XYZ file of C-alpha atoms in Angstrom:
717
model
C -14.469 -38.241 -59.631
C -16.936 -37.270 -61.985
C -18.596 -34.523 -59.717
C -15.283 -32.952 -59.063
C -14.511 -32.659 -62.824
C -18.093 -31.459 -63.597
C -17.412 -28.721 -60.707
C -13.927 -27.706 -62.089
C -15.349 -27.371 -65.198
C -18.264 -25.189 -63.699
C -16.024 -23.218 -61.948
C -13.480 -22.716 -65.291
C -16.781 -21.523 -67.131
C -17.600 -19.129 -64.276
C -14.278 -17.410 -64.260
C -14.264 -17.217 -67.857
C -17.349 -15.719 -68.212
C -16.603 -13.284 -65.891
C -13.338 -12.314 -67.113
C -15.017 -11.847 -70.815
C -18.193 -10.093 -69.261
C -15.810 -7.589 -67.117
C -14.333 -6.483 -70.689
C -17.605 -4.733 -71.761
C -19.374 -4.490 -68.314
C -19.820 -0.553 -67.734
C -23.381 -0.341 -65.715
C -23.898 -1.386 -62.319
C -26.308 -4.184 -63.561
C -23.300 -5.666 -65.368
C -20.900 -5.542 -62.567
C -23.495 -6.951 -60.062
C -23.983 -10.032 -62.252
C -20.485 -10.430 -62.332
C -19.746 -10.406 -58.802
C -22.403 -13.030 -58.399
C -20.823 -15.006 -60.857
C -17.140 -14.834 -59.148
C -18.378 -15.652 -55.661
C -20.392 -18.258 -57.441
C -17.013 -19.660 -58.814
C -14.982 -19.491 -55.148
C -18.044 -21.485 -53.918
C -17.965 -23.970 -56.786
C -14.238 -24.410 -55.879
C -14.937 -25.169 -52.346
C -17.587 -27.422 -53.252
C -14.609 -29.154 -55.635
C -12.063 -28.958 -52.431
C -14.358 -30.826 -50.084
C -15.133 -33.250 -52.536
C -11.374 -34.079 -52.647
C -10.997 -33.801 -48.915
C -13.556 -36.247 -48.749
C -11.580 -38.952 -50.112
C -8.681 -38.254 -47.890
C -11.042 -39.022 -44.777
C -10.001 -35.463 -43.126
C -13.566 -34.691 -41.384
C -12.597 -31.671 -39.856
C -11.238 -29.615 -42.874
C -14.722 -30.885 -44.790
C -16.635 -29.588 -42.249
C -15.094 -26.015 -41.909
C -14.985 -25.819 -45.468
C -18.182 -26.973 -45.808
C -19.559 -24.166 -43.088
C -17.577 -21.486 -45.669
C -19.334 -22.835 -48.851
C -22.744 -23.063 -47.032
C -22.126 -19.352 -46.029
C -21.147 -18.424 -49.750
C -24.262 -20.121 -50.960
C -26.339 -17.692 -48.849
C -24.570 -14.844 -49.911
C -24.788 -15.604 -53.661
C -28.513 -16.326 -52.792
C -28.755 -12.808 -51.410
C -26.605 -10.502 -53.741
C -28.731 -11.883 -56.894
C -32.143 -11.180 -54.901
C -30.742 -7.458 -54.126
C -29.911 -7.195 -57.580
C -33.956 -8.253 -58.365
C -35.139 -5.442 -55.727
C -32.660 -3.148 -57.239
C -33.201 -3.282 -60.857
C -33.327 -1.575 -63.295
C -32.149 1.999 -61.828
C -29.606 0.529 -58.957
C -30.028 3.957 -57.127
C -28.081 4.420 -53.869
C -30.345 3.460 -51.224
C -28.430 3.330 -47.538
C -31.261 1.548 -45.879
C -30.784 -1.573 -48.391
C -27.121 -1.663 -48.782
C -27.582 -2.163 -44.563
C -29.935 -4.663 -44.863
C -27.679 -6.616 -47.213
C -24.730 -6.727 -45.104
C -27.229 -7.726 -41.702
C -28.217 -10.504 -43.990
C -24.565 -11.225 -44.774
C -23.575 -11.219 -40.906
C -26.623 -13.377 -40.028
C -25.626 -16.162 -42.862
C -22.387 -16.086 -41.271
C -23.541 -16.889 -37.437
C -25.756 -19.408 -38.764
C -23.286 -21.493 -40.673
C -20.250 -21.133 -38.516
C -22.505 -21.253 -35.210
C -25.148 -23.461 -35.852
C -23.845 -26.089 -38.293
C -22.145 -28.836 -36.213
C -20.855 -31.261 -39.052
C -21.177 -30.506 -42.931
C -20.348 -34.009 -44.879
C -19.341 -34.692 -48.601
C -19.544 -37.988 -50.391
C -20.195 -39.548 -53.636
C -23.026 -41.496 -52.381
C -24.659 -39.595 -49.409
C -23.880 -36.105 -51.206
C -23.657 -32.963 -49.253
C -25.475 -33.031 -45.794
C -25.541 -31.148 -42.652
C -26.093 -31.658 -39.009
C -27.428 -28.570 -37.056
C -28.972 -27.251 -34.015
C -32.649 -27.564 -33.551
C -34.430 -24.280 -34.555
C -37.955 -25.121 -33.737
C -38.620 -28.481 -32.368
C -42.509 -28.256 -32.771
C -41.806 -27.531 -36.531
C -39.090 -30.494 -36.572
C -37.218 -27.712 -38.047
C -33.144 -27.333 -37.353
C -31.248 -24.354 -38.070
C -29.856 -25.736 -41.568
C -33.210 -26.090 -42.871
C -34.263 -22.449 -41.657
C -31.423 -20.960 -43.151
C -31.914 -22.778 -46.526
C -35.793 -22.194 -46.436
C -34.515 -18.517 -45.980
C -31.737 -17.839 -48.275
C -33.004 -20.186 -51.333
C -37.008 -19.583 -51.052
C -38.183 -16.705 -48.776
C -35.801 -13.843 -49.561
C -35.601 -14.806 -53.647
C -39.652 -14.978 -53.096
C -39.702 -11.579 -52.012
C -37.113 -9.945 -54.741
C -39.316 -11.431 -57.782
C -42.413 -10.183 -55.904
C -41.019 -6.941 -55.644
C -39.883 -6.947 -59.428
C -43.415 -8.308 -60.048
C -44.801 -5.078 -58.687
C -42.685 -2.525 -60.657
C -43.292 -4.382 -63.737
C -46.748 -3.306 -63.447
C -45.835 0.228 -63.375
C -43.102 0.474 -65.986
C -44.080 1.450 -68.899
C -40.517 1.151 -71.148
C -41.131 -1.983 -72.922
C -37.825 -2.852 -73.216
C -37.762 -2.464 -69.599
C -40.719 -4.236 -69.306
C -39.745 -7.478 -71.166
C -36.197 -7.418 -68.793
C -38.189 -7.674 -66.262
C -40.442 -10.122 -67.043
C -37.807 -12.575 -68.802
C -35.819 -12.035 -64.986
C -38.604 -13.085 -63.236
C -39.615 -16.185 -65.666
C -35.877 -16.994 -65.435
C -35.596 -16.606 -61.606
C -38.673 -18.128 -60.977
C -38.018 -21.593 -63.360
C -34.280 -21.553 -61.713
C -34.941 -21.445 -58.142
C -38.316 -23.890 -58.944
C -35.861 -26.277 -60.728
C -33.106 -26.141 -58.034
C -35.344 -26.584 -55.121
C -36.985 -29.441 -57.122
C -33.873 -31.365 -58.261
C -32.270 -30.492 -54.531
C -35.518 -32.512 -53.065
C -35.537 -35.296 -55.198
C -31.923 -35.654 -54.798
C -31.912 -35.831 -51.007
C -34.770 -38.589 -51.683
C -33.320 -40.810 -54.372
C -30.080 -39.949 -55.342
C -28.216 -37.925 -52.678
C -24.787 -37.837 -54.885
C -26.478 -35.404 -57.327
C -26.402 -32.320 -54.309
C -22.878 -32.051 -55.302
C -23.752 -30.513 -58.757
C -25.751 -27.728 -56.957
C -23.515 -25.037 -58.754
C -25.151 -25.784 -62.401
C -28.343 -24.094 -61.915
C -27.124 -20.604 -60.380
C -24.364 -20.754 -63.277
C -26.732 -21.154 -65.770
C -28.881 -18.241 -63.832
C -25.811 -15.960 -64.124
C -25.691 -16.485 -67.618
C -28.848 -15.476 -69.068
C -29.351 -12.579 -66.309
C -26.743 -11.396 -67.677
C -27.779 -11.591 -71.615
C -31.243 -10.626 -70.517
C -29.670 -7.156 -69.086
C -27.379 -6.535 -71.781
C -29.625 -7.257 -75.017
C -29.777 -4.484 -77.605
C -33.463 -4.969 -78.570
C -36.767 -6.929 -77.887
C -37.498 -10.275 -78.836
C -40.072 -11.295 -81.331
C -42.211 -14.014 -80.663
C -40.391 -16.060 -83.625
C -37.325 -15.312 -82.221
C -38.012 -16.904 -78.834
C -39.500 -19.887 -80.229
C -36.659 -20.428 -82.527
C -34.053 -20.090 -79.578
C -36.440 -22.395 -77.164
C -36.490 -24.903 -80.587
C -32.713 -24.998 -81.166
C -31.979 -25.422 -76.998
C -34.300 -28.591 -76.956
C -33.111 -30.246 -80.040
C -29.194 -28.950 -79.351
C -28.951 -29.545 -75.562
C -32.182 -31.241 -74.001
C -32.882 -34.004 -76.332
C -29.064 -35.139 -76.711
C -28.742 -34.432 -72.941
C -31.979 -36.585 -71.999
C -30.584 -39.311 -74.232
C -27.052 -39.687 -73.246
C -28.130 -39.658 -69.373
C -30.836 -42.259 -69.786
C -28.143 -44.200 -71.681
C -25.481 -43.635 -68.959
C -27.753 -44.757 -66.375
C -29.050 -47.745 -68.036
C -24.859 -48.649 -68.676
C -24.000 -48.549 -64.922
C -24.746 -52.046 -64.699
C -21.767 -52.788 -66.816
C -19.327 -50.276 -64.750
C -17.993 -52.673 -61.973
C -18.793 -55.880 -64.147
C -17.509 -55.111 -67.365
C -15.542 -51.941 -67.567
C -14.026 -52.201 -70.852
C -17.489 -52.354 -72.290
C -18.762 -49.872 -70.331
C -16.113 -47.293 -71.506
C -16.861 -48.316 -75.093
C -20.512 -47.641 -74.646
C -19.876 -44.461 -73.308
C -17.768 -43.012 -76.319
C -20.698 -44.495 -78.667
C -23.617 -42.492 -76.860
C -21.392 -39.736 -77.143
C -20.209 -40.001 -80.896
C -23.906 -40.536 -81.637
C -24.787 -37.361 -79.655
C -22.811 -35.429 -81.224
C -23.436 -36.919 -84.629
C -27.312 -35.793 -83.890
C -26.036 -32.364 -83.015
C -24.057 -31.968 -86.046
C -26.767 -33.337 -88.395
C -29.874 -30.948 -86.740
C -27.298 -27.685 -87.096
C -26.695 -28.792 -91.025
C -30.043 -29.318 -91.364
C -30.964 -25.798 -89.369
C -28.541 -23.928 -91.795
C -29.858 -25.698 -95.144
C -33.404 -24.486 -93.858
C -32.638 -21.069 -93.404
C -30.624 -20.647 -97.007
C -34.197 -22.246 -98.219
C -36.143 -19.828 -96.615
C -33.812 -16.928 -96.907
C -36.572 -15.188 -98.886
C -38.220 -14.058 -95.652
C -34.988 -11.604 -94.930
C -36.141 -8.365 -97.125
C -32.861 -6.630 -97.560
C -32.339 -7.588 -101.139
C -35.542 -7.271 -102.600
C -36.175 -3.839 -100.527
C -32.560 -2.186 -101.860
C -33.471 -3.598 -105.437
C -37.114 -1.679 -104.952
C -35.072 1.294 -103.615
C -32.904 1.235 -106.790
C -35.245 0.885 -109.375
C -36.921 4.461 -108.289
C -36.681 6.809 -111.315
C -35.723 9.794 -110.359
C -35.614 11.094 -114.279
C -39.318 10.229 -114.222
C -41.155 13.705 -113.881
C -44.300 11.887 -113.316
C -42.565 10.439 -110.263
C -44.901 10.828 -106.752
C -41.919 9.981 -104.596
C -43.778 9.946 -101.937
C -46.380 7.680 -102.696
C -43.548 5.258 -104.203
C -41.158 5.031 -100.599
C -44.710 4.626 -99.046
C -45.777 1.383 -100.870
C -42.166 0.168 -100.726
C -41.679 0.527 -97.133
C -45.106 -1.147 -96.246
C -44.600 -3.716 -98.469
C -41.229 -5.235 -97.281
C -40.953 -3.110 -93.925
C -44.885 -3.805 -92.952
C -44.843 -0.986 -90.766
C -48.202 0.680 -89.769
C -47.260 4.894 -90.448
C -44.485 6.330 -92.071
C -43.631 10.084 -91.703
C -41.016 12.462 -93.677
C -39.859 15.415 -92.115
C -37.813 18.278 -94.169
C -36.016 21.109 -92.928
C -37.912 24.162 -92.915
C -34.982 26.847 -93.332
C -37.459 29.712 -92.286
C -38.209 28.129 -89.364
C -35.065 26.224 -88.328
C -37.151 22.803 -87.988
C -37.887 19.721 -89.302
C -41.637 19.593 -90.129
C -43.629 17.011 -91.484
C -43.517 16.830 -95.376
C -45.656 13.927 -95.549
C -47.471 11.154 -93.410
C -49.633 8.367 -93.248
C -50.257 9.038 -89.566
C -52.937 12.255 -90.021
C -50.536 14.822 -87.733
C -47.927 17.003 -88.624
C -45.089 17.390 -86.319
C -41.871 19.579 -85.591
C -38.260 18.935 -84.520
C -36.219 22.393 -84.063
C -32.783 22.246 -85.487
C -31.742 23.576 -81.946
C -32.834 20.442 -80.488
C -30.422 18.213 -77.973
C -31.696 15.154 -79.946
C -30.265 16.249 -83.167
C -27.220 17.934 -81.342
C -26.597 14.206 -79.657
C -26.683 12.532 -82.569
C -24.532 14.310 -84.649
C -21.991 13.949 -81.752
C -22.717 10.214 -81.390
C -22.826 9.702 -85.099
C -26.224 8.246 -85.020
C -28.545 8.117 -88.138
C -30.383 5.263 -87.043
C -32.491 5.282 -83.986
C -34.323 2.386 -82.475
C -36.722 3.088 -79.641
C -35.982 -0.250 -78.124
C -32.238 0.520 -78.246
C -33.127 4.028 -76.304
C -35.205 2.190 -73.505
C -32.300 -0.357 -72.972
C -30.250 2.916 -72.089
C -27.207 2.311 -74.542
C -28.111 4.430 -77.157
C -27.798 8.365 -76.818
C -28.594 7.816 -73.263
C -27.835 12.011 -72.659
C -30.886 12.592 -74.387
C -33.057 9.671 -73.767
C -36.423 11.557 -71.987
C -36.539 13.738 -75.116
C -36.253 10.649 -78.002
C -38.961 8.636 -75.628
C -41.162 11.900 -75.868
C -40.753 11.989 -79.560
C -41.256 8.296 -80.396
C -44.365 8.839 -78.166
C -45.807 12.117 -79.754
C -45.177 10.497 -83.253
C -46.166 7.215 -82.304
C -43.100 5.527 -84.272
C -40.273 3.257 -83.455
C -37.646 3.950 -85.962
C -35.970 7.558 -86.157
C -33.731 7.755 -89.389
C -31.918 10.964 -89.614
C -30.916 12.182 -93.061
C -27.685 14.095 -92.315
C -24.900 16.099 -94.744
C -22.025 16.686 -93.371
C -22.726 18.451 -89.727
C -26.190 19.467 -90.823
C -29.426 17.587 -90.199
C -31.873 18.473 -93.318
C -34.565 15.529 -92.727
C -35.944 12.532 -91.136
C -37.940 9.398 -91.586
C -40.066 8.151 -88.927
C -41.315 4.748 -89.168
C -44.578 3.296 -87.180
C -44.775 -0.041 -85.739
C -44.768 -3.590 -87.383
C -48.417 -4.584 -88.667
C -47.917 -7.997 -86.882
C -46.906 -6.036 -83.683
C -43.608 -7.438 -84.055
C -40.406 -5.418 -82.634
C -37.864 -4.181 -85.027
C -34.838 -6.067 -84.556
C -31.032 -6.175 -85.026
C -31.538 -7.448 -88.467
C -33.639 -4.426 -89.619
C -30.937 -2.143 -87.732
C -28.311 -3.333 -90.053
C -30.360 -3.261 -93.016
C -31.420 0.564 -92.167
C -27.895 1.178 -91.608
C -26.661 -0.022 -94.904
C -29.281 1.168 -97.045
C -28.879 4.356 -95.526
C -27.430 6.267 -98.768
C -30.989 5.523 -100.468
C -32.906 7.302 -97.643
C -30.718 9.620 -98.247
C -31.311 10.181 -101.746
C -34.979 10.292 -100.981
C -34.719 13.102 -98.632
C -32.678 15.335 -100.975
C -34.791 14.934 -103.666
C -37.611 15.574 -101.648
C -35.934 18.374 -100.236
C -35.099 19.630 -103.689
C -38.771 19.448 -104.759
C -40.303 21.112 -101.900
C -37.770 24.087 -102.826
C -38.788 24.277 -106.038
C -42.019 25.384 -105.403
C -39.858 28.462 -103.569
C -37.480 29.189 -106.149
C -40.030 28.635 -108.992
C -37.614 26.799 -111.622
C -39.334 25.544 -114.686
C -37.703 22.101 -115.147
C -39.195 20.589 -111.949
C -37.227 18.022 -109.996
C -34.268 17.777 -112.300
C -33.696 21.175 -112.959
C -33.861 22.168 -109.495
C -31.802 19.279 -108.430
C -29.171 20.356 -110.624
C -28.797 23.725 -109.299
C -28.619 22.557 -105.551
C -26.152 19.696 -106.505
C -24.211 22.453 -108.542
C -24.186 24.647 -105.337
C -22.949 21.889 -103.217
C -20.212 21.005 -105.688
C -18.921 24.506 -105.856
C -18.514 24.435 -102.064
C -14.642 24.214 -102.507
C -11.686 25.415 -99.998
C -9.953 26.806 -102.952
C -6.061 26.458 -102.990
C -4.565 30.150 -102.523
C -1.022 29.400 -102.273
C 1.582 31.559 -103.760
C 3.926 28.626 -104.868
C 0.880 27.191 -107.254
C -1.541 28.324 -109.790
C -4.771 26.362 -109.619
C -7.652 25.818 -112.305
C -10.702 23.525 -112.769
C -13.625 23.142 -114.950
C -16.472 20.251 -114.442
C -19.046 19.998 -117.400
C -21.909 18.081 -117.225
C -23.213 16.386 -120.746
C -26.508 16.565 -119.674
C -28.488 18.306 -116.853
C -26.797 16.272 -114.094
C -23.451 13.894 -113.489
C -21.521 12.034 -111.632
C -18.475 14.073 -111.806
C -16.528 14.733 -108.534
C -13.724 17.533 -107.816
C -13.258 18.680 -104.632
C -10.691 20.902 -102.650
C -10.690 20.426 -99.033
C -8.099 22.505 -96.628
C -6.291 20.738 -94.113
C -3.882 23.283 -92.919
C -2.192 26.633 -94.349
C -0.014 24.086 -96.241
C -1.555 21.320 -96.606
C -4.577 20.955 -99.151
C -6.429 17.405 -100.228
C -7.442 17.798 -103.834
C -9.987 14.885 -105.601
C -10.830 14.175 -109.062
C -12.929 11.292 -110.315
C -16.174 9.935 -111.854
C -18.772 8.073 -110.000
C -20.199 5.489 -112.192
C -23.769 5.822 -113.485
C -25.702 9.007 -115.004
C -28.311 11.553 -114.483
C -29.683 12.274 -110.853
C -28.324 8.874 -108.984
C -24.991 9.297 -110.166
C -24.930 13.103 -108.647
C -26.707 12.229 -105.638
C -23.911 9.620 -104.905
C -21.361 12.293 -105.351
C -23.102 14.210 -103.192
C -22.860 11.944 -100.627
C -19.715 11.164 -101.206
C -18.407 14.439 -100.920
C -19.896 14.784 -97.579
C -18.728 10.929 -96.397
C -14.998 12.517 -97.381
C -15.305 15.185 -95.462
C -16.388 13.580 -92.317
C -13.701 10.824 -92.563
C -11.141 13.418 -92.516
C -11.830 14.828 -89.436
C -11.675 11.533 -87.873
C -8.484 10.473 -89.491
C -5.274 11.697 -90.631
C -4.003 8.853 -92.592
C -4.087 9.372 -96.377
C -4.321 6.259 -97.329
C -6.786 4.955 -94.621
C -8.734 7.694 -95.836
C -8.877 6.207 -99.319
C -9.472 2.671 -97.784
C -12.367 3.963 -96.029
C -14.162 5.462 -98.988
C -13.628 2.248 -100.848
C -15.676 0.468 -97.904
C -18.468 3.106 -97.525
C -18.919 3.017 -101.549
C -19.192 -0.774 -101.491
C -21.183 -0.835 -98.129
C -23.114 2.029 -98.401
C -23.820 2.996 -101.952
C -26.107 1.409 -104.724
C -24.711 -2.317 -106.015
C -22.617 -1.667 -108.731
C -21.670 1.987 -108.004
C -17.804 2.824 -108.279
C -15.079 5.814 -108.035
C -12.418 6.026 -110.749
C -10.203 9.104 -109.809
C -7.218 10.258 -108.104
C -6.532 11.170 -104.072
C -3.616 14.021 -103.737
C -2.170 15.606 -100.855
C -0.507 18.480 -101.498
C 1.932 19.539 -98.931
C 3.385 23.438 -99.410
C 5.998 22.338 -96.580
C 8.031 19.543 -98.378
C 7.077 21.201 -101.875
C 5.438 17.536 -102.733
C 2.375 15.834 -103.512
C 1.510 12.550 -102.542
C -1.094 10.904 -104.362
C -3.125 7.553 -104.768
C -4.356 6.627 -108.152
C -7.824 5.027 -107.928
C -8.346 4.472 -111.832
C -7.651 8.092 -112.765
C -7.625 7.465 -116.839
C -4.949 10.377 -117.258
C -2.496 12.133 -115.028
C 0.041 13.915 -116.682
C 2.908 16.312 -115.509
C 5.119 18.386 -117.470
C 8.778 18.512 -116.695
C 10.581 21.969 -117.552
C 14.320 20.438 -117.296
C 13.190 17.727 -120.416
C 10.718 19.818 -121.942
C 8.035 16.979 -121.940
C 4.781 15.185 -120.638
C 4.884 12.144 -119.136
C 1.775 10.206 -117.782
C 2.711 9.150 -114.082
C -0.501 7.646 -112.847
C 0.657 4.258 -112.802
C -1.690 1.084 -111.886
C -4.338 1.991 -110.034
C -7.563 0.312 -108.820
C -10.807 2.220 -108.787
C -12.700 2.040 -105.319
C -15.999 0.317 -105.032
C -15.309 -3.360 -106.389
C -12.877 -4.907 -103.980
C -13.409 -5.627 -100.373
C -9.567 -5.706 -99.346
C -7.834 -2.819 -101.076
C -4.931 -2.378 -98.526
C -2.216 -4.033 -100.519
C -3.832 -2.699 -103.896
C -3.366 0.385 -103.579
C 0.138 2.764 -103.143
C 0.926 6.113 -102.159
C 3.071 7.680 -104.306
C 5.267 10.809 -103.986
C 6.172 13.900 -106.466
C 8.550 16.709 -105.818
C 6.964 19.886 -106.806
C 9.555 21.931 -109.110
C 9.101 25.346 -110.383
C 8.157 24.938 -113.801
C 6.258 21.921 -113.275
C 2.502 21.659 -114.801
C 0.235 18.883 -113.190
C -2.974 18.126 -115.199
C -5.632 15.468 -114.137
C -8.918 14.700 -116.662
C -11.833 11.949 -116.151
C -12.303 9.838 -119.017
C -15.098 12.079 -120.671
C -12.426 14.128 -122.223
C -10.204 11.107 -123.286
C -13.323 9.279 -124.707
C -15.050 12.075 -126.878
C -15.704 11.375 -130.349
C -15.612 12.922 -133.779
C -17.956 12.148 -136.446
C -15.756 10.296 -137.660
C -15.480 7.826 -134.698
C -12.144 9.142 -133.806
C -11.138 9.443 -129.878
C -9.693 12.625 -128.307
C -7.482 10.577 -126.714
C -4.109 11.207 -125.050
C -1.909 12.813 -127.854
C -4.151 15.660 -128.313
C -4.370 16.366 -124.666
C -0.707 16.559 -124.434
C -0.460 18.690 -127.237
C -2.851 20.923 -126.070
C -1.119 21.099 -122.486
C 2.346 21.780 -124.600
C 0.839 24.642 -126.387
C -0.933 26.489 -123.911
C 1.746 26.084 -121.017
C 2.430 29.777 -120.827
C -1.431 30.650 -119.672
C -2.934 30.567 -116.441
C -4.363 27.203 -114.996
C -7.695 28.064 -115.752
C -7.493 29.208 -118.672
C -5.632 25.689 -119.885
C -8.436 23.933 -118.663
C -10.864 26.116 -120.887
C -8.721 25.720 -124.006
C -8.655 22.010 -123.313
C -12.601 21.820 -123.408
C -13.087 23.951 -126.419
C -10.789 22.066 -128.426
C -12.729 19.096 -127.326
C -16.090 20.779 -128.209
C -14.353 21.620 -131.847
C -13.595 18.201 -131.765
C -16.986 16.630 -131.306
C -18.611 19.610 -132.947
C -20.045 21.001 -129.717
C -21.696 17.298 -128.854
C -20.382 16.012 -125.766
C -21.363 12.450 -124.676
C -20.070 12.136 -121.650
C -19.012 14.093 -118.469
C -15.629 16.239 -118.516
C -13.606 17.170 -115.384
C -10.296 18.665 -115.517
C -7.748 20.022 -112.959
C -4.418 22.052 -113.733
C -1.697 22.472 -111.371
C 1.090 24.891 -112.399
C 3.961 24.820 -109.860
C 5.413 28.738 -109.850
C 8.663 30.149 -109.298
C 7.611 31.883 -106.209
């Protein structure tokens, strides 16, 4: 009965594996292995059926289904062997296809015409009586069939894969081929050894033959669908985990169960109790090891460098006039990433190409901005590209050849593209690890999450490079301010006869973190954003520039107003330096509905003048700043106000409200409201200017914080 249960479990596992794998299977290599697993599951079910029929003493049906099972055993072996022969490119080959079907036909002929009797028994296992094939070698057709399908054909497939391994240069494919050779040789070797030993000592164990092919299907599928190369320590860790999780408990339970067989018939209740006890002890050992392993990982978390790496990047002081950013970045990468070489490339607008700005490798390189690599990366939204990922065919396959040439020419393993909207202005190339380890998924996630820091580095260096062309006096800070200001002023200003819009943004010092933007969606719909990014100086300014680019990028892929804000919140939390937040407002003005939809994201003040009551009210309500809370959906609300002729809307950041006089008084909301009431008849731009001038007079011309104001007057037209 135990043989039947194990076979049914294996069949269920194979069917489940095939179903789950088929969801994500897009390549021939995956579909071939899925078909292999499905045929193997049918073979396993036939094995179960033959075991059941043997209990009912029906030798004719057992022999019939037994022949069919042996035919499928040969089919699965042939199918897997041709998978190895065709791997990794699976090009159409009529000759191989014909040969494969000829082998299927021969397998059917041998099993149904030369196998006389097939029997199944828990005691004698699977056995076949067949006609003689070579009498002088004492070899019948059954032995010849098993020799061909289980040894010779797989051995030839492994040999062909081994020969192709010698001429394959792509590291990912080489490692995959090496692993396939290893698991195939090991799997078939163990299969043959177990089968021979079972026939000689415990024939009943031959009924469990599907275990090893099933394991082979799983491991082969895992290998060909890997996304990165194995590191030695990863292999050792996984092998060790397998031994401690499965091998040790399995061997222990197997030996004890064999020892307890003496009680099976003499004292069955004791036998059941002992089995339950052994099972409990095995699970306790596995659970205890699992807890110990997690504690060990927690205790050794310092070997994962993400936190200190991020701290080092965030500690760069861009306001330091003596900062040598290139050397600083190189030292940080070498300390934490431990890479052989680093190359930073920046845009040369005159040459329309990315060119080497700084390198530790001694050679300069060039990537035209018209390169197919950059175009494909923009279309796929890939800013971090690993050589291993490209070699494995699942990242940017349309430019695989060009990317591999770039990696070879630059002797690099990682390409980080610095992207502003739909424009790539720089790149960072990292060489291989000092110890020769491959870049893994952990590092890919780290580079992706810390991308904003790399953006800031590239942006700062580009500003510094442009400084030599423009000839500014204040070096990095002054030049950064000019470029950032030009980006900030790149607005789709609202030009609609229904409204008069004015805005003003003044930095208290050279650079600030004020964020204001007008984005045209259609002729009748505009997005307006106003807010303050936490922090001061160039760090806050860079975060502002990044966020402005991200908002416009998100608008290209989402039309849901609330979803836009939620995505911006996630980006700030996951990609900008820790502690960064945005306090402001997102508004959608719809001139067809004559309405404004808005989400308060912690805007300090949002006022509306109502001509019917001739008064000013605050309409922002409760708001949540972006960047603090992971799940914000239930905490933000979309509000709507109708745009009635005569309405005046005014939004401002906290720099206006919190300006102090020499006596320590705050400018406050009341002064803002009085100024708005006093200047209602002026254009919107003048309302902003007058309000700013009143603040300067109040603070004796000294601004403590950045100030941004947006005023919208609804006209009578």
